[in-house]
Each structure stands twice: as structure tokens, then as C-alpha cells.
XYZ file of N, CA and C in Angstrom:
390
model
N 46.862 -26.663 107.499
C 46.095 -27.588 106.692
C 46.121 -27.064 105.255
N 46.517 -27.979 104.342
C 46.489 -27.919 103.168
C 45.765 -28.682 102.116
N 44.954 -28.170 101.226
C 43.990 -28.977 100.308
C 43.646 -28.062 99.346
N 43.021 -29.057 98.116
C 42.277 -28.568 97.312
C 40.982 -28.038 96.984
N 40.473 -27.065 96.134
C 39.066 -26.900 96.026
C 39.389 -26.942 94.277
N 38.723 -27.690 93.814
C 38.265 -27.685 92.334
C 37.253 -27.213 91.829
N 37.097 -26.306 92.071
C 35.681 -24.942 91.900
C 36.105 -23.965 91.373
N 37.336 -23.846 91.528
C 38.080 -22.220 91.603
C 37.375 -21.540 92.906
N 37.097 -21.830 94.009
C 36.592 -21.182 95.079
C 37.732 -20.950 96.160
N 37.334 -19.556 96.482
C 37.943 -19.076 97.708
C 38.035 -19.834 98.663
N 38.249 -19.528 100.257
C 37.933 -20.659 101.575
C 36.981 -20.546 101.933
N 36.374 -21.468 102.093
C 34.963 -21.656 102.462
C 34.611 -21.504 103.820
N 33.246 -21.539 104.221
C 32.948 -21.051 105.534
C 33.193 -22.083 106.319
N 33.279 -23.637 106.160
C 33.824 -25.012 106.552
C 35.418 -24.930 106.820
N 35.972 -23.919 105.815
C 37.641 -23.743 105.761
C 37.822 -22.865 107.003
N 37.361 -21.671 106.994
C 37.141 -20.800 108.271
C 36.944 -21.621 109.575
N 35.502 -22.267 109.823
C 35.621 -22.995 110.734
C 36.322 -23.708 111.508
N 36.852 -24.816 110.658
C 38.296 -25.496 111.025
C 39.400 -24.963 111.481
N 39.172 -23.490 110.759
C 40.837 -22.905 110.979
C 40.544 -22.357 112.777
N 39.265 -21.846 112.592
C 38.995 -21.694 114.182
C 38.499 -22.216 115.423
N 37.840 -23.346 115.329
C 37.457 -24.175 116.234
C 38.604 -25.821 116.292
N 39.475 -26.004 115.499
C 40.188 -26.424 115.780
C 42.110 -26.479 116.029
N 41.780 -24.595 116.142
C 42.879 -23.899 116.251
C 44.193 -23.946 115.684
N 43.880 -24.384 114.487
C 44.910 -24.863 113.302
C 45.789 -23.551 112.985
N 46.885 -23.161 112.628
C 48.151 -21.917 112.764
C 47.410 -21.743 110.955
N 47.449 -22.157 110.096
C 46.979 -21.642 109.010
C 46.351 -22.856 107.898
N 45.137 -22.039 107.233
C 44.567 -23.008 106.366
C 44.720 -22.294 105.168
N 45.229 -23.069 103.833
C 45.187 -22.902 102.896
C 44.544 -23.950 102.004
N 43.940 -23.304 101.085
C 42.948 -24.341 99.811
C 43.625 -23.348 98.300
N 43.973 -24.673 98.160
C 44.655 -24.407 96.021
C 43.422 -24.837 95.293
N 43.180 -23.782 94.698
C 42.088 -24.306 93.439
C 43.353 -24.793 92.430
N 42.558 -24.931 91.475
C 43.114 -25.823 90.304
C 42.392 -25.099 89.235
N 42.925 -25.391 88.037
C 42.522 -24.662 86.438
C 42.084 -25.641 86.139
N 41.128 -25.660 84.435
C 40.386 -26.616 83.853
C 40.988 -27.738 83.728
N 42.617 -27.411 83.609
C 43.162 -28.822 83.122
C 43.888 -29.074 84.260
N 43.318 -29.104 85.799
C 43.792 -29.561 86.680
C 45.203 -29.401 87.453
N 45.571 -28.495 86.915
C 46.534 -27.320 87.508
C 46.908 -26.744 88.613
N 47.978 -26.693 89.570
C 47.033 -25.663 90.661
C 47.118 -24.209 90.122
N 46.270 -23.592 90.384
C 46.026 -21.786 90.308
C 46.488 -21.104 91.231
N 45.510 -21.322 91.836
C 45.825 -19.858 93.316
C 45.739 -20.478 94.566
N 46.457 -20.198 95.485
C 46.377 -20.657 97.311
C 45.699 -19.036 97.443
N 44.715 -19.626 98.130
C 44.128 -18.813 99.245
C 44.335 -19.284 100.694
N 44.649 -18.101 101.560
C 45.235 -18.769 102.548
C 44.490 -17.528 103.792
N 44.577 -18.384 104.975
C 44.051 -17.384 106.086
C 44.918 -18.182 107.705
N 45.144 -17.263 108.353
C 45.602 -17.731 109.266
C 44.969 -17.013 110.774
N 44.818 -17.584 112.268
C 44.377 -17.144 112.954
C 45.468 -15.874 113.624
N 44.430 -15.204 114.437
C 45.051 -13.848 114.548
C 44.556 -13.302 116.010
N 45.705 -13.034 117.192
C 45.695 -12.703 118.131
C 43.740 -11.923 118.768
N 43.347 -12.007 119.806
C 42.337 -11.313 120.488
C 42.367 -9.891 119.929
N 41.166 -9.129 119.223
C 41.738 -7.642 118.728
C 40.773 -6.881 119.074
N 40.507 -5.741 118.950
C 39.225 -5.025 118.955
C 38.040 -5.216 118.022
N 38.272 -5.686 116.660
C 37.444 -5.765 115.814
C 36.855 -7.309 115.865
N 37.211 -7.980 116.981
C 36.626 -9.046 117.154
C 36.738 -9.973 116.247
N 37.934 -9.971 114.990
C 37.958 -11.225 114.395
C 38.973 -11.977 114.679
N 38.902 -12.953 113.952
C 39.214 -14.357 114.570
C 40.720 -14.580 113.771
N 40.386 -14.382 112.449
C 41.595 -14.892 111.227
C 42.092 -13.333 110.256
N 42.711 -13.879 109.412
C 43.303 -12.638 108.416
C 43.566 -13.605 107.283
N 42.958 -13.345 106.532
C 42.926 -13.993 104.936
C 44.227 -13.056 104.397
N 45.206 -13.840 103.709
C 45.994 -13.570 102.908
C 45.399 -13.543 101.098
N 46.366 -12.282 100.426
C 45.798 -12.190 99.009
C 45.794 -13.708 98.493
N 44.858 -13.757 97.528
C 45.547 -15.400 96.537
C 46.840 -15.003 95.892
N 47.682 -16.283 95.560
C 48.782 -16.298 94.613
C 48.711 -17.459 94.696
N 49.638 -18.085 92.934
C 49.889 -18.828 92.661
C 51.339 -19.533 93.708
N 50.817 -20.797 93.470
C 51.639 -21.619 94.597
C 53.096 -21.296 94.721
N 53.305 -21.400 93.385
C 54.822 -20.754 92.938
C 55.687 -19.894 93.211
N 54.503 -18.745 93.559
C 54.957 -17.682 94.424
C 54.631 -17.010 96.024
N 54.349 -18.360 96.320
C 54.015 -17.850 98.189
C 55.843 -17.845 98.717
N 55.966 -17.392 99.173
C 56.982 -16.510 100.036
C 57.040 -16.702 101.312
N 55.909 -17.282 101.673
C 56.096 -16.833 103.482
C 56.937 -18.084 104.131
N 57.551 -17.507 104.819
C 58.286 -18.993 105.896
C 57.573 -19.211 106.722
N 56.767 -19.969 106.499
C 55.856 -20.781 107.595
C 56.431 -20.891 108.821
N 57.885 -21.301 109.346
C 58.298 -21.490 110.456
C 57.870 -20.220 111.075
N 58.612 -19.552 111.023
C 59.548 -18.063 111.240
C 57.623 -17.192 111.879
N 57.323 -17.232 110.605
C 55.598 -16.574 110.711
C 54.705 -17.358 112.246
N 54.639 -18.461 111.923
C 54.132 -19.132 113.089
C 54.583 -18.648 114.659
N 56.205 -19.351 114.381
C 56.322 -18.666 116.220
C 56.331 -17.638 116.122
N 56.236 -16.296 115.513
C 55.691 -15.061 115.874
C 54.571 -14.376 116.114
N 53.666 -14.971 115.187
C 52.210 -15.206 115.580
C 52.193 -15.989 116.881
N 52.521 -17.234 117.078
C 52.274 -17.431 118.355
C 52.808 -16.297 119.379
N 53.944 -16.265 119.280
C 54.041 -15.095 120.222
C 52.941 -14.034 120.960
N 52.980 -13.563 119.439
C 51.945 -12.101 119.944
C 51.052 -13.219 120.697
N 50.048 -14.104 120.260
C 49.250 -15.162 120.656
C 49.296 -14.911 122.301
N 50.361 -15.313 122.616
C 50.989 -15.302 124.336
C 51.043 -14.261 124.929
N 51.370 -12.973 124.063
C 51.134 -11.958 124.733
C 49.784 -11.428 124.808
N 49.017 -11.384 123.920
C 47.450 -11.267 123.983
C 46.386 -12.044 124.620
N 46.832 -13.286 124.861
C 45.365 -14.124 125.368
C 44.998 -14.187 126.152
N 44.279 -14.243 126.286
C 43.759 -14.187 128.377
C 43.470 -16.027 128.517
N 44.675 -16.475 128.552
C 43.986 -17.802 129.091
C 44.648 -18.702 130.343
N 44.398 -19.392 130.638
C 45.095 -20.354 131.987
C 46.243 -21.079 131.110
N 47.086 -21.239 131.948
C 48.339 -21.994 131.915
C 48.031 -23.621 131.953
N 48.355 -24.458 130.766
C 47.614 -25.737 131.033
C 49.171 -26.591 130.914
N 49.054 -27.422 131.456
C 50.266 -28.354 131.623
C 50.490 -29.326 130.735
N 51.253 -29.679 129.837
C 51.733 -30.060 128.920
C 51.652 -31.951 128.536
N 50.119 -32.440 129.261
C 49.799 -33.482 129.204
C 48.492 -34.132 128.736
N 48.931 -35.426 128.159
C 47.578 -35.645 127.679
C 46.390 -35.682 128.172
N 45.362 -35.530 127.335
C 43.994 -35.995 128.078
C 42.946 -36.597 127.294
N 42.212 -36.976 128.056
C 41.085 -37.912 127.593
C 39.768 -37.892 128.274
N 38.600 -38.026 127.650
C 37.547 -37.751 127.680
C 36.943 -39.553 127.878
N 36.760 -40.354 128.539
C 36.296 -41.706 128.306
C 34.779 -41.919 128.250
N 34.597 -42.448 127.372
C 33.405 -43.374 126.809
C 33.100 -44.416 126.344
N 32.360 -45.154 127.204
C 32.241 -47.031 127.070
C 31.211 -47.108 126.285
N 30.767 -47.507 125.304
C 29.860 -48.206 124.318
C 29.599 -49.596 124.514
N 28.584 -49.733 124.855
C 28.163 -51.615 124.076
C 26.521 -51.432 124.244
N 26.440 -52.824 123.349
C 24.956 -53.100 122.839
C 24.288 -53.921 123.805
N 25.145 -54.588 124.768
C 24.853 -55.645 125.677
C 25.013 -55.350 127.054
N 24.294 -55.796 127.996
C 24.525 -55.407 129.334
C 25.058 -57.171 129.799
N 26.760 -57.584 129.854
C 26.534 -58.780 130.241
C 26.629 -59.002 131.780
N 26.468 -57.901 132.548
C 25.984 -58.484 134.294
C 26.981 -58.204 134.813
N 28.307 -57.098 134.074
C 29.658 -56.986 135.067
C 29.136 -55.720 135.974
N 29.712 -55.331 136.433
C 29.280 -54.082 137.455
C 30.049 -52.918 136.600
N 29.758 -52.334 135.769
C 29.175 -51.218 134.775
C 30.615 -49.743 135.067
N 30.450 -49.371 136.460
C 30.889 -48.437 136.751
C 32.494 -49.295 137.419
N 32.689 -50.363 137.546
C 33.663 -51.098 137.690
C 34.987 -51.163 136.699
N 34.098 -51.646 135.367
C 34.610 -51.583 133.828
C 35.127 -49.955 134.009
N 34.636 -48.966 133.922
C 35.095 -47.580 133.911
C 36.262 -47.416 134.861
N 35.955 -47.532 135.686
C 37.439 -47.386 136.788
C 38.106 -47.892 136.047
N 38.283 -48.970 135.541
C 39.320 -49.812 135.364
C 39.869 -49.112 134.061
N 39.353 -48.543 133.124
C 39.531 -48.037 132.073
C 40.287 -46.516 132.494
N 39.560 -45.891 133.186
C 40.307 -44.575 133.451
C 41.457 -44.974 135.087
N 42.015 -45.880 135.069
C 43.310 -46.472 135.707
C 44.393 -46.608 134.771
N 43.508 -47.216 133.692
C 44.948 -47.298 132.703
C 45.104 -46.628 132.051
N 44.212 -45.554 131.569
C 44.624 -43.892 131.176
C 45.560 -43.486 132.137
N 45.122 -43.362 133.702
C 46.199 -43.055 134.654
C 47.402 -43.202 134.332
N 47.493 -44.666 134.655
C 48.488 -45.269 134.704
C 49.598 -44.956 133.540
N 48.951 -44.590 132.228
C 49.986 -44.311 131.250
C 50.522 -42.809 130.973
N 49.957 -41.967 132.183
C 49.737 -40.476 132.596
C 49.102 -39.666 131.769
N 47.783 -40.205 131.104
C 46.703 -39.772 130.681
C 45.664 -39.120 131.920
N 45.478 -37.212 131.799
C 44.332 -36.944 132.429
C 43.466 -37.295 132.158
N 42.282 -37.910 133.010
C 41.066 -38.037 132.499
C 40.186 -37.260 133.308
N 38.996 -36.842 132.285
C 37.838 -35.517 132.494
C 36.049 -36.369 132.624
């Protein structure tokens, strides 16, 4: 994820967040100079299970001009280690879905009927549903 902060501010604790609860490979925020410029990328990326219990690794700022890193190359290696460190279950490579029916009206259909029918055609299009 890439964006601006027009503050001249570092990543914010909202920037952090994101980068970790929605397990994003790296977040960077470019401030900008008075006359709307970019300045500096600050950048942080997540970082294998460790002893010190953190989550990410903030990279120095630099100007945009001069970031260097190959994003590809960096990623699947980080993932890597990722795979070798995590303690997690093996999940299968399909969608899923969470279903929720909304309305304002009860018009007299049989309620839990409508739902089947809804998580059939999730099925049906080989959507898990939870």
C-alpha cells in the first residue's frame, strides 16, 4: 500500500495497523514538501514470528528517487522465511464468504429458506461459506 501524508509525518499508528491486521507485504506513506513535492517514503514491512515479539521493521526514510529495493525479489523472500517460521494450518486455495441478509421488512417468506438459497449459490460457484 502506497499513499500520501501531507504533514511531513512518519507512519502512523493507523499505517501500522493496516500493515498488520490486514496482512499487507509492505506499507509505505510519501510525505510531500511545502510546495507539494514528494520528500521522503517511509516505509515498514511485516516481519516473520521473532523473539522480540514484533510484528513489522520500519525501513530508514528516503527520498522516492532513491528507494532501491525490488519489491518482487524482497517479497518472495520475506515470504519465504514467512513459511518457514509460522506456525499456521495449511488453508486451501479457495474462496470464502461470510453471508449476511439485511432487510427492513419481514415480507412472510420463510427467512432461513432465503439463506439456504443464498449460501447454494455461493456453493454452487465454489464459494466456502462460514
Amino acid at each position: 500500500m502506497i499513499h500520501t501524508h501531507l504533514d511531513g509525518e512518519n507512519l502512523t499508528t493507523d499505517d501500522l495497523t493496516d500493515l498488520a491486521l490486514l496482512r499487507l507485504d509492505l506499507v509505505c506513506a510519501i510525505d510531500t514538501d511545502p510546495d507539494g513535492l514528494p520528500d521522503k517514503a517511509y516505509t515498514a514491512h511485516l516481519i516473520p514470528e521473532n523473539l522480540e515479539g514484533t510484528f513489522w521493521m520500519q525501513l530508514p526514510p528516503a527520498p522516492p528517487s532513491e528507494l532501491t529495493l525490488n519489491f518482487l525479489s524482497f517479497i518472495q523472500a520475506l515470504e519465504g522465511e514467512f513459511t518457514k517460521k509460522q506456525k499456521t494450518r495449511k488453508v486451501d486455495a479457495t474462496d470464502r464468504a461470510i453471508l449476511i441478509r439485511v432487510e427492513n421488512q419481514i415480507h412472510g417468506l420463510n427467512q432461513s429458506m432465503l439463506l439456504n438459497e443464498l449460501k447454494e449459490l455461493a456453493r454452487s460457484c465454489g464459494v466456502e461459506v462460514f
